[in-house]
Tab-separated table of C-alpha atoms in Angstrom:
chain	number	residue	atom	x	y	z
A	934	UNK	CA	-5.724	0.328	-18.833
A	935	UNK	CA	-7.946	-0.948	-16.057
A	936	UNK	CA	-8.117	-0.057	-12.356
A	937	UNK	CA	-9.367	-2.177	-9.508
A	938	UNK	CA	-9.151	-2.113	-5.730
A	939	UNK	CA	-8.237	-5.030	-3.498
A	940	UNK	CA	-8.394	-5.342	0.282
A	941	UNK	CA	-5.170	-6.341	2.046
A	942	UNK	CA	-5.335	-6.592	5.837
A	943	UNK	CA	-8.311	-4.183	5.845
A	944	UNK	CA	-6.461	-1.679	3.618
A	945	UNK	CA	-7.851	-0.693	0.213
A	946	UNK	CA	-5.051	-0.840	-2.355
A	947	UNK	CA	-5.475	0.317	-5.954
A	948	UNK	CA	-4.134	-1.799	-8.778
A	949	UNK	CA	-3.565	-0.529	-12.300
A	950	UNK	CA	-3.507	-3.121	-15.064
A	951	UNK	CA	-1.793	-2.323	-18.351
A	952	UNK	CA	-1.754	-5.165	-20.842
A	953	UNK	CA	0.066	-7.991	-19.010
A	954	UNK	CA	1.456	-5.873	-16.167
A	955	UNK	CA	-0.092	-5.005	-12.800
A	956	UNK	CA	1.028	-2.027	-10.697
A	957	UNK	CA	0.124	-1.586	-7.042
A	958	UNK	CA	-0.259	1.850	-5.479
A	959	UNK	CA	2.392	2.213	-2.788
A	960	UNK	CA	0.821	5.538	-1.830
A	961	UNK	CA	-2.300	3.681	-0.653
A	962	UNK	CA	-0.120	1.449	1.530
A	963	UNK	CA	1.831	4.422	2.905
A	964	UNK	CA	-1.390	6.312	3.708
A	965	UNK	CA	-2.681	3.322	5.654
A	966	UNK	CA	0.552	3.122	7.622
A	967	UNK	CA	0.934	6.760	8.608
A	968	UNK	CA	-2.000	8.811	7.362
A	969	UNK	CA	-2.320	10.956	4.276
A	970	UNK	CA	-0.168	13.832	5.551
A	971	UNK	CA	2.893	11.648	6.193
A	972	UNK	CA	2.573	9.173	3.327
A	973	UNK	CA	5.165	11.039	1.210
A	974	UNK	CA	7.678	10.736	4.064
A	975	UNK	CA	7.070	6.989	4.306
A	976	UNK	CA	7.772	6.599	0.576
A	977	UNK	CA	10.891	8.805	0.748
A	978	UNK	CA	12.256	6.713	3.624
A	979	UNK	CA	11.509	3.520	1.730
A	980	UNK	CA	13.424	4.831	-1.301
A	981	UNK	CA	16.427	5.665	0.908
A	982	UNK	CA	16.618	2.109	2.201
A	983	UNK	CA	19.632	0.222	0.870
A	984	UNK	CA	17.609	-2.966	0.336
A	985	UNK	CA	15.093	-1.048	-1.774
A	986	UNK	CA	17.861	0.413	-3.940
A	987	UNK	CA	19.403	-3.048	-4.376
A	988	UNK	CA	16.022	-4.456	-5.413
A	989	UNK	CA	15.412	-1.625	-7.900
A	990	UNK	CA	18.913	-2.035	-9.331
A	991	UNK	CA	18.453	-5.776	-9.803
A	992	UNK	CA	15.045	-5.202	-11.403
A	993	UNK	CA	16.511	-2.668	-13.818
A	994	UNK	CA	19.412	-4.973	-14.735
A	995	UNK	CA	16.942	-7.714	-15.645
A	996	UNK	CA	14.270	-5.679	-17.430
A	997	UNK	CA	15.891	-2.481	-18.708
A	998	UNK	CA	18.415	-2.942	-21.530
A	999	UNK	CA	19.313	0.779	-21.279
A	1000	UNK	CA	20.020	0.685	-17.538
A	1001	UNK	CA	23.095	2.747	-16.622
A	1002	UNK	CA	25.018	0.515	-14.220
A	1003	UNK	CA	27.752	3.082	-13.486
A	1004	UNK	CA	25.148	5.689	-12.504
A	1005	UNK	CA	23.452	3.110	-10.294
A	1006	UNK	CA	26.713	2.441	-8.461
A	1007	UNK	CA	26.803	6.112	-7.464
A	1008	UNK	CA	23.338	5.718	-5.939
A	1009	UNK	CA	24.455	2.659	-3.995
A	1010	UNK	CA	27.382	4.614	-2.581
A	1011	UNK	CA	25.019	7.371	-1.492
A	1012	UNK	CA	26.553	9.928	-3.807
A	1013	UNK	CA	23.293	10.734	-5.585
A	1014	UNK	CA	19.850	11.520	-4.234
A	1015	UNK	CA	16.906	9.202	-4.900
A	1016	UNK	CA	15.093	12.077	-6.655
A	1017	UNK	CA	17.620	11.796	-9.473
A	1018	UNK	CA	17.104	8.018	-9.906
A	1019	UNK	CA	14.743	8.159	-12.857
A	1020	UNK	CA	16.667	10.853	-14.711
A	1021	UNK	CA	20.111	9.314	-14.265
A	1022	UNK	CA	19.479	5.597	-14.600
């Protein structure tokens, strides 16, 4: 596991590297957009966005053989909260 920081449009963004995968820190991006106190709200709003849910669902279908499609459909219909995403899908 290796960390590094890149600059994107004058914003420092942390990157975590694990084997062949890289993970960017969306919290760093949210903090730059709205400040540290409101960064959690920015991320919550992003997770409520229908396009974000569609992207996450497509990603899971491709890369997660245990993905629960029926549970995901309930998220798309707005019948489940985003906080339950990880537990239920």
